Short mmCIF file of C-alpha atoms and ligand atoms in Angstrom, two decimals:
data_model
loop_
_atom_site.label_atom_id
_atom_site.label_comp_id
_atom_site.label_asym_id
_atom_site.label_seq_id
_atom_site.Cartn_x
_atom_site.Cartn_y
_atom_site.Cartn_z
CA UNK Y 1 0.09 -0.06 0.01
CA UNK Y 2 1.32 3.16 -0.80
CA UNK Y 3 1.17 5.87 1.96
CA UNK Y 4 2.88 9.03 0.30
CA UNK Y 5 0.93 11.68 -1.71
CA UNK Y 6 0.21 10.69 -5.16
CA UNK Y 7 2.21 13.06 -7.43
CA UNK Y 8 0.53 16.30 -8.79
CA UNK Y 9 1.37 20.02 -10.20
CA UNK Y 10 3.53 22.24 -7.49
CA UNK Y 11 1.47 24.21 -5.61
CA UNK Y 12 1.70 27.64 -3.59
CA UNK Y 13 2.09 26.76 0.29
CA UNK Y 14 -0.99 29.14 0.96
CA UNK Y 15 -3.39 28.88 -1.76
CA UNK Y 16 -2.73 25.57 -3.32
CA UNK Y 17 -3.33 25.20 -7.07
CA UNK Y 18 -6.31 27.48 -6.55
CA UNK Y 19 -5.40 30.32 -8.97
CA UNK Y 20 -4.27 28.46 -11.69
CA UNK Y 21 -7.43 26.02 -11.48
CA UNK Y 22 -9.78 29.02 -11.54
CA UNK Y 23 -8.04 30.72 -14.49
CA UNK Y 24 -9.02 27.37 -16.54
CA UNK Y 25 -10.40 24.73 -14.47
CA UNK Y 26 -10.96 21.82 -17.16
CA UNK Y 27 -7.66 22.77 -18.71
CA UNK Y 28 -5.94 22.78 -15.58
CA UNK Y 29 -7.10 19.15 -14.88
CA UNK Y 30 -6.74 17.76 -18.14
CA UNK Y 31 -3.06 18.83 -18.09
CA UNK Y 32 -2.41 17.66 -14.77
CA UNK Y 33 -3.77 14.39 -15.59
CA UNK Y 34 -1.78 14.11 -18.57
CA UNK Y 35 1.37 15.04 -16.85
CA UNK Y 36 0.75 12.86 -13.60
CA UNK Y 37 -1.40 9.92 -14.38
CA UNK Y 38 -4.69 8.65 -13.16
CA UNK Y 39 -4.27 9.39 -9.49
CA UNK Y 40 -2.58 12.72 -8.64
CA UNK Y 41 -2.60 15.16 -5.81
CA UNK Y 42 -4.57 18.31 -6.77
CA UNK Y 43 -3.40 20.07 -3.49
CA UNK Y 44 -2.59 18.66 0.31
CA UNK Y 45 -6.07 17.37 1.01
CA UNK Y 46 -7.71 16.63 -2.40
CA UNK Y 47 -6.93 13.88 -5.18
CA UNK Y 48 -8.11 13.63 -8.68
CA UNK Y 49 -9.02 10.17 -9.95
CA UNK Y 50 -9.13 9.74 -14.07
CA UNK Y 51 -9.40 5.60 -13.87
CA UNK Y 52 -12.86 4.74 -14.61
CA UNK Y 53 -12.46 1.56 -12.49
CA UNK Y 54 -11.13 3.71 -9.53
CA UNK Y 55 -14.18 6.11 -9.99
CA UNK Y 56 -16.65 3.42 -9.90
CA UNK Y 57 -15.23 1.87 -6.49
CA UNK Y 58 -15.14 5.30 -5.04
CA UNK Y 59 -18.65 5.75 -6.09
CA UNK Y 60 -19.86 2.47 -4.86
CA UNK Y 61 -18.32 3.09 -1.79
CA UNK Y 62 -20.39 6.10 -1.10
CA UNK Y 63 -22.07 5.83 2.24
CA UNK Y 64 -19.51 3.31 3.61
CA UNK Y 65 -16.02 4.73 3.27
CA UNK Y 66 -16.96 7.69 1.54
CA UNK Y 67 -19.67 10.92 1.91
CA UNK Y 68 -21.06 12.85 -0.71
CA UNK Y 69 -20.31 16.55 -0.88
CA UNK Y 70 -23.26 17.55 0.94
CA UNK Y 71 -23.54 21.28 1.62
CA UNK Y 72 -21.58 23.67 -0.80
CA UNK Y 73 -20.54 25.02 2.70
CA UNK Y 74 -19.34 21.58 4.05
CA UNK Y 75 -15.69 21.54 5.58
CA UNK Y 76 -14.04 18.88 7.76
CA UNK Y 77 -16.08 19.88 10.58
CA UNK Y 78 -19.14 18.79 9.23
CA UNK Y 79 -17.90 15.03 8.88
CA UNK Y 80 -19.13 13.90 12.14
CA UNK Y 81 -22.65 15.05 11.06
CA UNK Y 82 -22.26 13.56 7.56
CA UNK Y 83 -23.05 9.71 8.51
CA UNK Y 84 -26.61 10.70 10.40
CA UNK Y 85 -27.78 12.79 7.72
CA UNK Y 86 -26.89 10.31 4.92
CA UNK Y 87 -28.67 7.57 6.93
CA UNK Y 88 -31.89 9.96 6.92
CA UNK Y 89 -31.47 10.82 3.18
CA UNK Y 90 -31.28 7.25 2.36
CA UNK Y 91 -34.45 6.40 4.33
CA UNK Y 92 -36.53 9.15 2.31
CA UNK Y 93 -34.40 7.87 -0.96
CA UNK Y 94 -35.52 4.64 -0.74
CA UNK Y 95 -39.40 5.65 -0.44
CA UNK Y 96 -39.09 8.18 -3.21
CA UNK Y 97 -37.41 5.98 -5.47
CA UNK Y 98 -40.48 4.06 -6.36
CA UNK Y 99 -42.57 7.51 -7.20
CA UNK Y 100 -39.18 8.33 -9.62
CA UNK Y 101 -39.22 4.97 -11.43
CA UNK Y 102 -39.29 4.46 -15.26
CA UNK Y 103 -43.10 3.06 -14.48
CA UNK Y 104 -44.33 5.97 -12.43
CA UNK Y 105 -42.92 9.15 -14.00
CA UNK Y 106 -45.35 8.63 -17.05
CA UNK Y 107 -47.87 10.16 -15.41
CA UNK Y 108 -45.76 13.51 -15.63
CA UNK Y 109 -46.19 13.81 -19.36
CA UNK Y 110 -49.00 16.06 -19.70
CA UNK Y 111 -48.02 18.41 -16.93
CA UNK Y 112 -44.91 18.53 -18.74
CA UNK Y 113 -46.78 19.05 -22.15
CA UNK Y 114 -48.90 22.06 -20.44
CA UNK Y 115 -45.54 24.02 -18.90
CA UNK Y 116 -43.73 23.48 -22.09
CA UNK Y 117 -46.44 25.00 -24.21
CA UNK Y 118 -47.01 27.82 -21.36
CA UNK Y 119 -43.38 28.86 -21.41
CA UNK Y 120 -43.05 28.70 -25.12
CA UNK Y 121 -46.05 30.16 -26.72
CA UNK Y 122 -45.24 33.16 -28.80
CA UNK Y 123 -41.56 32.75 -27.71
CA UNK Y 124 -39.24 34.73 -30.57
CA UNK Y 125 -35.84 35.35 -29.22
CA UNK Y 126 -34.83 34.49 -25.79
CA UNK Y 127 -31.84 33.61 -23.71
CA UNK Y 128 -32.33 29.61 -23.38
CA UNK Y 129 -30.70 28.35 -19.79
CA UNK Y 130 -32.80 30.66 -17.55
CA UNK Y 131 -36.12 29.74 -19.79
CA UNK Y 132 -35.13 26.27 -19.58
CA UNK Y 133 -34.54 26.46 -15.63
CA UNK Y 134 -37.90 28.14 -15.31
CA UNK Y 135 -39.65 24.87 -17.23
CA UNK Y 136 -37.79 22.34 -15.69
CA UNK Y 137 -37.54 23.93 -12.18
CA UNK Y 138 -41.61 24.13 -12.49
CA UNK Y 139 -41.77 20.66 -13.82
CA UNK Y 140 -39.74 18.98 -10.75
CA UNK Y 141 -41.64 21.25 -8.44
CA UNK Y 142 -44.98 20.09 -9.82
CA UNK Y 143 -43.87 16.42 -10.16
CA UNK Y 144 -42.58 16.54 -6.27
CA UNK Y 145 -45.74 18.64 -4.84
CA UNK Y 146 -48.49 18.79 -7.35
CA UNK Y 147 -51.24 21.55 -6.28
CA UNK Y 148 -48.94 22.79 -3.40
CA UNK Y 149 -46.13 23.92 -5.55
CA UNK Y 150 -47.20 27.58 -5.69
CA UNK Y 151 -44.43 29.89 -5.05
CA UNK Y 152 -41.70 26.98 -4.50
CA UNK Y 153 -40.00 27.21 -8.18
CA UNK Y 154 -39.28 30.76 -7.62
CA UNK Y 155 -37.64 29.80 -4.11
CA UNK Y 156 -35.56 27.41 -5.32
CA UNK Y 157 -34.29 29.52 -8.38
CA UNK Y 158 -33.43 32.10 -5.64
CA UNK Y 159 -31.53 29.30 -3.43
CA UNK Y 160 -29.90 28.39 -6.77
CA UNK Y 161 -28.65 31.92 -7.50
CA UNK Y 162 -27.33 32.19 -4.23
CA UNK Y 163 -25.22 29.31 -4.85
CA UNK Y 164 -23.59 30.41 -7.93
CA UNK Y 165 -21.05 33.01 -6.35
CA UNK Y 166 -19.92 29.96 -4.20
CA UNK Y 167 -19.39 27.67 -7.36
CA UNK Y 168 -17.46 30.44 -9.10
CA UNK Y 169 -14.72 30.05 -6.89
CA UNK Y 170 -12.80 27.47 -5.51
CA UNK Y 171 -12.04 29.10 -1.89
CA UNK Y 172 -13.73 27.02 0.27
CA UNK Y 173 -16.04 28.89 2.98
CA UNK Y 174 -16.96 27.35 5.92
CA UNK Y 175 -20.59 27.75 7.26
CA UNK Y 176 -19.83 29.74 10.22
CA UNK Y 177 -17.76 32.59 8.60
CA UNK Y 178 -20.54 35.58 8.48
CA UNK Y 179 -19.69 36.76 5.12
CA UNK Y 180 -22.49 38.52 3.18
CA UNK Y 181 -22.97 35.53 0.65
CA UNK Y 182 -22.93 33.06 3.08
CA UNK Y 183 -25.70 34.60 5.04
CA UNK Y 184 -27.92 35.38 1.98
CA UNK Y 185 -27.39 31.72 1.05
CA UNK Y 186 -28.33 30.44 4.64
CA UNK Y 187 -31.38 32.73 4.91
CA UNK Y 188 -32.78 31.53 1.44
CA UNK Y 189 -32.34 27.90 2.31
CA UNK Y 190 -33.91 28.67 5.94
CA UNK Y 191 -36.94 30.41 3.95
CA UNK Y 192 -37.26 27.54 1.70
CA UNK Y 193 -37.43 24.83 4.19
CA UNK Y 194 -39.88 27.01 6.51
CA UNK Y 195 -42.00 26.94 3.16
CA UNK Y 196 -41.68 23.10 2.57
CA UNK Y 197 -42.28 22.59 6.26
CA UNK Y 198 -45.46 24.24 5.93
CA UNK Y 199 -46.34 22.06 2.65
CA UNK Y 200 -45.58 18.75 4.38
CA UNK Y 201 -47.62 19.96 7.53
CA UNK Y 202 -50.64 20.70 5.50
CA UNK Y 203 -50.31 17.76 3.22
CA UNK Y 204 -50.22 15.48 6.22
CA UNK Y 205 -53.30 17.01 7.78
CA UNK Y 206 -55.18 16.26 4.25
CA UNK Y 207 -54.04 12.80 4.06
CA UNK Y 208 -55.14 12.07 7.70
CA UNK Y 209 -58.44 13.67 6.85
CA UNK Y 210 -59.28 12.10 3.73
CA UNK Y 211 -61.03 8.72 3.60
CA UNK Y 212 -57.24 7.66 2.46
CA UNK Y 213 -57.40 3.78 2.79
CA UNK Y 214 -57.21 3.28 -0.79
CA UNK Y 215 -55.66 6.67 -2.11
CA UNK Y 216 -53.25 6.68 -4.61
CA UNK Y 217 -50.13 9.10 -4.32
CA UNK Y 218 -50.50 11.73 -6.63
CA UNK Y 219 -46.89 13.16 -6.27
CA UNK Y 220 -43.62 12.50 -4.45
CA UNK Y 221 -44.74 13.80 -1.24
CA UNK Y 222 -47.81 11.91 -1.19
CA UNK Y 223 -45.33 9.05 -1.99
CA UNK Y 224 -43.31 10.12 1.16
CA UNK Y 225 -45.92 10.93 3.70
CA UNK Y 226 -47.98 7.53 3.09
CA UNK Y 227 -45.04 5.18 3.32
CA UNK Y 228 -44.67 2.56 5.78
CA UNK Y 229 -42.50 2.68 7.54
CA UNK Y 230 -42.97 6.60 7.80
CA UNK Y 231 -40.65 8.82 6.68
CA UNK Y 232 -40.41 11.69 9.15
CA UNK Y 233 -41.52 15.40 8.30
CA UNK Y 234 -38.25 16.52 8.73
CA UNK Y 235 -36.76 13.48 6.47
CA UNK Y 236 -39.60 14.39 3.85
CA UNK Y 237 -38.78 17.99 3.69
CA UNK Y 238 -35.05 17.61 3.53
CA UNK Y 239 -35.40 14.97 0.71
CA UNK Y 240 -38.19 17.37 -1.24
CA UNK Y 241 -35.47 20.06 -0.96
CA UNK Y 242 -32.91 18.05 -2.19
CA UNK Y 243 -34.83 16.80 -5.23
CA UNK Y 244 -36.18 20.35 -6.08
CA UNK Y 245 -32.59 21.87 -5.74
CA UNK Y 246 -31.09 18.91 -7.77
CA UNK Y 247 -34.22 18.96 -10.59
CA UNK Y 248 -33.55 22.49 -11.23
CA UNK Y 249 -30.20 23.73 -12.75
CA UNK Y 250 -29.00 20.11 -14.12
CA UNK Y 251 -31.69 19.08 -16.23
CA UNK Y 252 -31.81 22.78 -17.84
CA UNK Y 253 -28.02 22.73 -18.58
CA UNK Y 254 -28.56 19.51 -20.12
CA UNK Y 255 -31.78 20.76 -22.42
CA UNK Y 256 -29.80 23.71 -23.18
CA UNK Y 257 -26.72 21.75 -24.16
CA UNK Y 258 -29.05 19.68 -26.41
CA UNK Y 259 -30.48 22.59 -28.14
CA UNK Y 260 -27.06 23.88 -28.69
CA UNK Y 261 -26.23 20.41 -30.55
CA UNK Y 262 -29.48 20.75 -32.71
CA UNK Y 263 -28.34 23.87 -33.87
CA UNK Y 264 -25.08 22.95 -34.72
CA UNK Y 265 -25.57 19.27 -35.90
CA UNK Y 266 -27.94 20.44 -38.71
CA UNK Y 267 -27.58 16.72 -40.91
CA UNK Y 268 -28.50 14.75 -37.60
CA UNK Y 269 -31.34 17.34 -36.64
CA UNK Y 270 -32.70 16.81 -39.86
CA UNK Y 271 -32.81 12.90 -39.09
CA UNK Y 272 -34.31 13.75 -35.92
CA UNK Y 273 -37.31 15.94 -37.49
CA UNK Y 274 -37.83 12.72 -39.67
CA UNK Y 275 -38.61 10.60 -36.77
CA UNK Y 276 -40.73 13.15 -35.00
CA UNK Y 277 -42.73 14.53 -37.55
CA UNK Y 278 -43.73 10.59 -38.23
CA UNK Y 279 -45.36 10.64 -34.53
CA UNK Y 280 -48.62 11.61 -32.97
CA UNK Y 281 -47.87 15.07 -32.66
CA UNK Y 282 -49.72 14.97 -28.69
CA UNK Y 283 -48.58 11.64 -27.91
CA UNK Y 284 -44.47 11.28 -28.93
CA UNK Y 285 -43.89 9.10 -25.50
CA UNK Y 286 -46.09 6.12 -26.91
CA UNK Y 287 -43.09 5.57 -29.87
CA UNK Y 288 -39.73 4.54 -29.87
CA UNK Y 289 -37.60 7.75 -30.17
CA UNK Y 290 -34.32 5.99 -30.76
CA UNK Y 291 -32.73 8.76 -32.62
CA UNK Y 292 -33.77 11.35 -30.33
CA UNK Y 293 -32.74 9.42 -27.28
CA UNK Y 294 -29.49 8.72 -28.76
CA UNK Y 295 -29.23 12.22 -29.53
CA UNK Y 296 -29.69 12.97 -25.88
CA UNK Y 297 -27.18 10.39 -24.68
CA UNK Y 298 -24.31 11.77 -26.69
CA UNK Y 299 -25.26 15.38 -25.69
CA UNK Y 300 -24.91 14.15 -22.17
CA UNK Y 301 -21.42 12.59 -23.12
CA UNK Y 302 -20.11 15.51 -24.44
CA UNK Y 303 -21.58 18.04 -21.83
CA UNK Y 304 -22.18 16.24 -18.92
CA UNK Y 305 -23.56 19.18 -16.44
CA UNK Y 306 -22.38 17.45 -13.35
CA UNK Y 307 -18.79 17.99 -14.55
CA UNK Y 308 -17.06 17.42 -11.47
CA UNK Y 309 -18.23 15.10 -8.72
CA UNK Y 310 -16.28 14.50 -5.31
CA UNK Y 311 -16.60 12.64 -2.31
CA UNK Y 312 -14.89 12.64 1.25
CA UNK Y 313 -13.16 9.71 3.00
CA UNK Y 314 -14.96 8.98 6.09
CA UNK Y 315 -12.38 7.54 7.91
CA UNK Y 316 -8.96 6.46 7.13
CA UNK Y 317 -9.17 4.07 4.18
CA UNK Y 318 -7.42 2.79 0.89
CA UNK Y 319 -8.44 3.39 -2.91
CA UNK Y 320 -6.63 1.54 -5.32
CA UNK Y 321 -3.17 1.08 -4.03
CA UNK Y 322 -3.36 4.43 -2.47
CA UNK Y 323 -3.49 5.06 1.50
CA UNK Y 324 -6.15 7.95 2.39
CA UNK Y 325 -6.71 9.79 5.69
CA UNK Y 326 -10.02 10.65 6.67
CA UNK Y 327 -11.18 14.02 5.35
CA UNK Y 328 -9.35 13.46 1.94
CA UNK Y 329 -11.43 15.14 -0.59
CA UNK Y 330 -11.30 12.56 -4.22
CA UNK Y 331 -12.59 14.35 -7.20
CA UNK Y 332 -13.07 13.15 -10.54
CA UNK Y 333 -14.61 14.33 -13.99
CA UNK Y 334 -17.19 12.81 -16.09
CA UNK Y 335 -16.37 15.56 -18.64
CA UNK Y 336 -13.13 14.28 -18.91
CA UNK Y 337 -13.88 10.76 -18.79
CA UNK Y 338 -16.30 11.09 -21.53
CA UNK Y 339 -13.82 12.55 -23.80
CA UNK Y 340 -10.99 10.15 -22.89
CA UNK Y 341 -9.29 8.80 -26.11
CA UNK Y 342 -8.34 5.55 -24.50
CA UNK Y 343 -12.06 4.59 -24.24
CA UNK Y 344 -13.94 6.64 -26.61
CA UNK Y 345 -13.33 6.76 -30.70
CA UNK Y 346 -13.59 10.21 -31.97
CA UNK Y 347 -14.72 11.36 -28.70
CA UNK Y 348 -14.44 15.31 -29.46
CA UNK Y 349 -17.02 14.29 -32.16
CA UNK Y 350 -20.82 14.21 -32.20
CA UNK Y 351 -21.69 10.73 -33.30
CA UNK Y 352 -24.91 9.62 -32.11
CA UNK Y 353 -24.47 6.20 -34.08
CA UNK Y 354 -22.41 4.67 -30.97
CA UNK Y 355 -25.72 4.82 -29.04
CA UNK Y 356 -28.01 2.86 -31.43
CA UNK Y 357 -28.65 -0.85 -31.89
CA UNK Y 358 -25.66 -2.64 -32.99
CA UNK Y 359 -23.20 -0.45 -32.11
CA UNK Y 360 -20.23 -1.84 -29.32
CA UNK Y 361 -21.40 -0.48 -25.54
CA UNK Y 362 -19.16 1.59 -24.05
CA UNK Y 363 -16.26 0.70 -22.30
CA UNK Y 364 -17.51 -0.41 -18.32
CA UNK Y 365 -17.96 2.42 -15.78
CA UNK Y 366 -16.63 5.46 -18.57
CA UNK Y 367 -20.31 6.88 -19.23
CA UNK Y 368 -21.49 8.25 -15.99
CA UNK Y 369 -23.80 11.45 -16.68
CA UNK Y 370 -26.00 10.44 -13.82
CA UNK Y 371 -23.40 9.44 -11.24
CA UNK Y 372 -23.28 5.56 -10.49
CA UNK Y 373 -23.31 3.85 -6.78
CA UNK Y 374 -25.93 4.14 -4.23
CA UNK Y 375 -25.99 7.99 -4.89
CA UNK Y 376 -26.54 7.63 -8.45
CA UNK Y 377 -29.10 10.41 -9.71
CA UNK Y 378 -32.62 9.48 -8.28
CA UNK Y 379 -34.42 11.53 -11.09
CA UNK Y 380 -32.70 9.92 -14.24
CA UNK Y 381 -35.24 8.39 -15.34
CA UNK Y 382 -37.58 11.30 -15.15
CA UNK Y 383 -34.63 13.69 -16.88
CA UNK Y 384 -34.52 10.92 -19.56
CA UNK Y 385 -38.08 11.54 -20.08
CA UNK Y 386 -38.16 15.40 -19.85
CA UNK Y 387 -35.03 15.79 -22.22
CA UNK Y 388 -36.63 13.32 -24.93
CA UNK Y 389 -39.93 14.60 -25.02
CA UNK Y 390 -38.60 18.40 -24.95
CA UNK Y 391 -36.12 17.74 -27.50
CA UNK Y 392 -39.39 16.30 -29.70
CA UNK Y 393 -41.76 18.69 -28.91
CA UNK Y 394 -39.16 21.70 -29.73
CA UNK Y 395 -38.49 20.19 -33.33
CA UNK Y 396 -42.06 19.52 -33.82
CA UNK Y 397 -43.15 23.01 -33.17
CA UNK Y 398 -39.96 25.53 -33.95
CA UNK Y 399 -36.99 25.91 -36.30
CA UNK Y 400 -34.15 27.11 -34.10
CA UNK Y 401 -31.17 29.37 -34.74
CA UNK Y 402 -28.42 30.61 -32.32
CA UNK Y 403 -28.58 34.46 -32.14
CA UNK Y 404 -25.17 34.29 -29.75
CA UNK Y 405 -23.50 30.76 -29.88
CA UNK Y 406 -23.03 28.98 -26.43
CA UNK Y 407 -19.82 29.30 -24.25
CA UNK Y 408 -18.52 26.54 -22.29
CA UNK Y 409 -18.64 27.53 -18.71
CA UNK Y 410 -17.27 25.38 -15.89
CA UNK Y 411 -18.23 26.38 -12.29
CA UNK Y 412 -20.30 24.53 -9.92
CA UNK Y 413 -22.14 23.05 -13.14
CA UNK Y 414 -20.84 22.70 -17.09
CA UNK Y 415 -23.49 25.25 -18.67
CA UNK Y 416 -23.73 27.00 -21.97
CA UNK Y 417 -23.16 30.52 -20.78
CA UNK Y 418 -24.76 33.52 -23.19
CA UNK Y 419 -26.73 31.40 -25.37
CA UNK Y 420 -29.49 33.41 -27.17
CA UNK Y 421 -31.76 31.43 -29.73
CA UNK Y 422 -34.41 32.35 -31.77
CA UNK Y 423 -37.82 30.12 -32.22
CA UNK Y 424 -39.71 30.29 -35.34
CA UNK Y 425 -42.99 28.70 -35.49
CA UNK Y 426 -42.92 26.13 -38.03
C1 HEM S 1 -31.66 15.23 -16.90
C2 HEM S 1 -30.61 15.23 -16.27
C3 HEM S 1 -29.91 15.19 -14.82
C4 HEM S 1 -28.46 14.61 -14.82
C5 HEM S 1 -27.39 14.90 -16.13
C6 HEM S 1 -28.45 14.35 -13.22
C7 HEM S 1 -26.98 14.20 -12.87
C8 HEM S 1 -26.94 13.70 -11.79
C9 HEM S 1 -25.72 13.31 -11.18
C10 HEM S 1 -24.31 13.16 -12.08
C11 HEM S 1 -25.85 12.91 -9.62
C12 HEM S 1 -24.74 12.35 -8.63
C13 HEM S 1 -24.01 13.23 -8.05
C14 HEM S 1 -23.00 12.45 -7.04
O1 HEM S 1 -22.78 11.58 -7.34
O2 HEM S 1 -22.30 13.34 -6.60
C15 HEM S 1 -27.30 13.08 -9.60
C16 HEM S 1 -27.99 12.96 -8.16
C17 HEM S 1 -29.09 13.40 -8.09
N1 HEM S 1 -30.42 14.14 -9.17
FE1 HEM S 1 -29.79 14.18 -10.87
N2 HEM S 1 -29.61 14.41 -12.84
C18 HEM S 1 -30.50 15.12 -13.73
C19 HEM S 1 -31.73 15.09 -13.27
C20 HEM S 1 -32.33 15.18 -12.00
C21 HEM S 1 -33.82 15.33 -12.02
C22 HEM S 1 -35.11 15.53 -12.99
C23 HEM S 1 -33.93 15.17 -10.54
C24 HEM S 1 -35.01 15.49 -9.55
C25 HEM S 1 -36.41 14.76 -10.09
C26 HEM S 1 -32.64 15.02 -9.86
C27 HEM S 1 -32.48 14.52 -8.87
C28 HEM S 1 -31.10 13.97 -8.45
C29 HEM S 1 -30.97 13.67 -6.76
C30 HEM S 1 -32.31 14.11 -5.53
C31 HEM S 1 -29.74 13.66 -6.68
C32 HEM S 1 -28.95 13.03 -5.39
C33 HEM S 1 -28.90 11.51 -5.31
C34 HEM S 1 -28.21 11.13 -3.93
O3 HEM S 1 -27.26 12.04 -3.42
O4 HEM S 1 -28.80 10.12 -3.41
N3 HEM S 1 -31.78 14.80 -11.26
N4 HEM S 1 -27.84 13.42 -10.66
#
């Protein structure tokens, strides 16, 4: 077992590699990976992985040997509480999983179509990312809370906006540090939690007074509150908050990258149009959308919004041949893995045929836009449904052109920044 630190770029004693990293995040990681290999030290307490089997091992051992990132303000001092909060989360997650499974998410389609039509009715030219955040944030809130969702998407949007300055820099801020941006974030988080607490209490009362013996859950919250053994109110509140936050910016960034690819890949888009124009305009979900699904998968390969994922070692442990101390942060990049020439042919090109029947499956553990292991994305089925249907509806209803092209922006998420689009009704 190797007890020394893995090799890595030279760093300053005080700031580590933060300044160089913040100048060009993905470029810095790509170069350090090329120079130092599949396991390198980013700084004294962070190591980076580029090997798919080690990444998979890390993800599979989340909740036992490693913790998820948790709060953006997390630091070593939070490690003690992480285990309990992970247990509480996993209890609610097991119940929520049923509602988020492939068979259950189909019920969401009609509401998604209504929200889509309302969002893009009369649209001409717009900045696409905020429009997609509004659509998908609204859809996720509706999925979680149904008739109780009023006002919640706006609170989620404000909470997400308060996170942007945090994702924009790599300096870590402990939550007790009373800076203005920490206070803003904490205040907004409290406001959202209070609102969700109110929704949970009201819904609980509704469910207990209704003749509910054979009551079918209408949304995620019904599912959580009707579960046996019961999910506590606090557990439901925290889980719904997690789903609302995760189902806002990530699917919106993914959807915006899809539109960028539709505009760029004119020949492929013509093939997709043939597929979707042949369908019943209002019921495309009943058809096999093979090309559209492949297009979505390829976009998630080239531009996985969750481009950087991290874990912390819960205790002293090992990973591959390396000995890690408790608290060590281990990070990897789905973006770099998805473009690694050792595992992908023509990784920089947009090739949907690699996802169609007959094509060889990707090398094991090299395609992880939704993560993997016990903390794999709980909304993956819902997310794929949303992305595929919205792609289909956009193609059926609009001609799309770019007014300003997207810029790859690597911060908390990988987002297409400054992307303005014209939608002309077909
Ligand atoms: C459509 C595109 C989506 C992508 C690419 C995506 C990606 C991811 C990834 C990579 C993770 C794992 C992060 C990690 O390991 O630290 C994750 C977690 C999660 N996602 Fe998604 N997601 C998507 C949509 C959604 C939607 C629509 C929802 C909710 C309805 C959702 C809810 C969640 C939740 C709650 C987690 C945390 C799971 C846990 O820690 O147990 N995601 N997502």
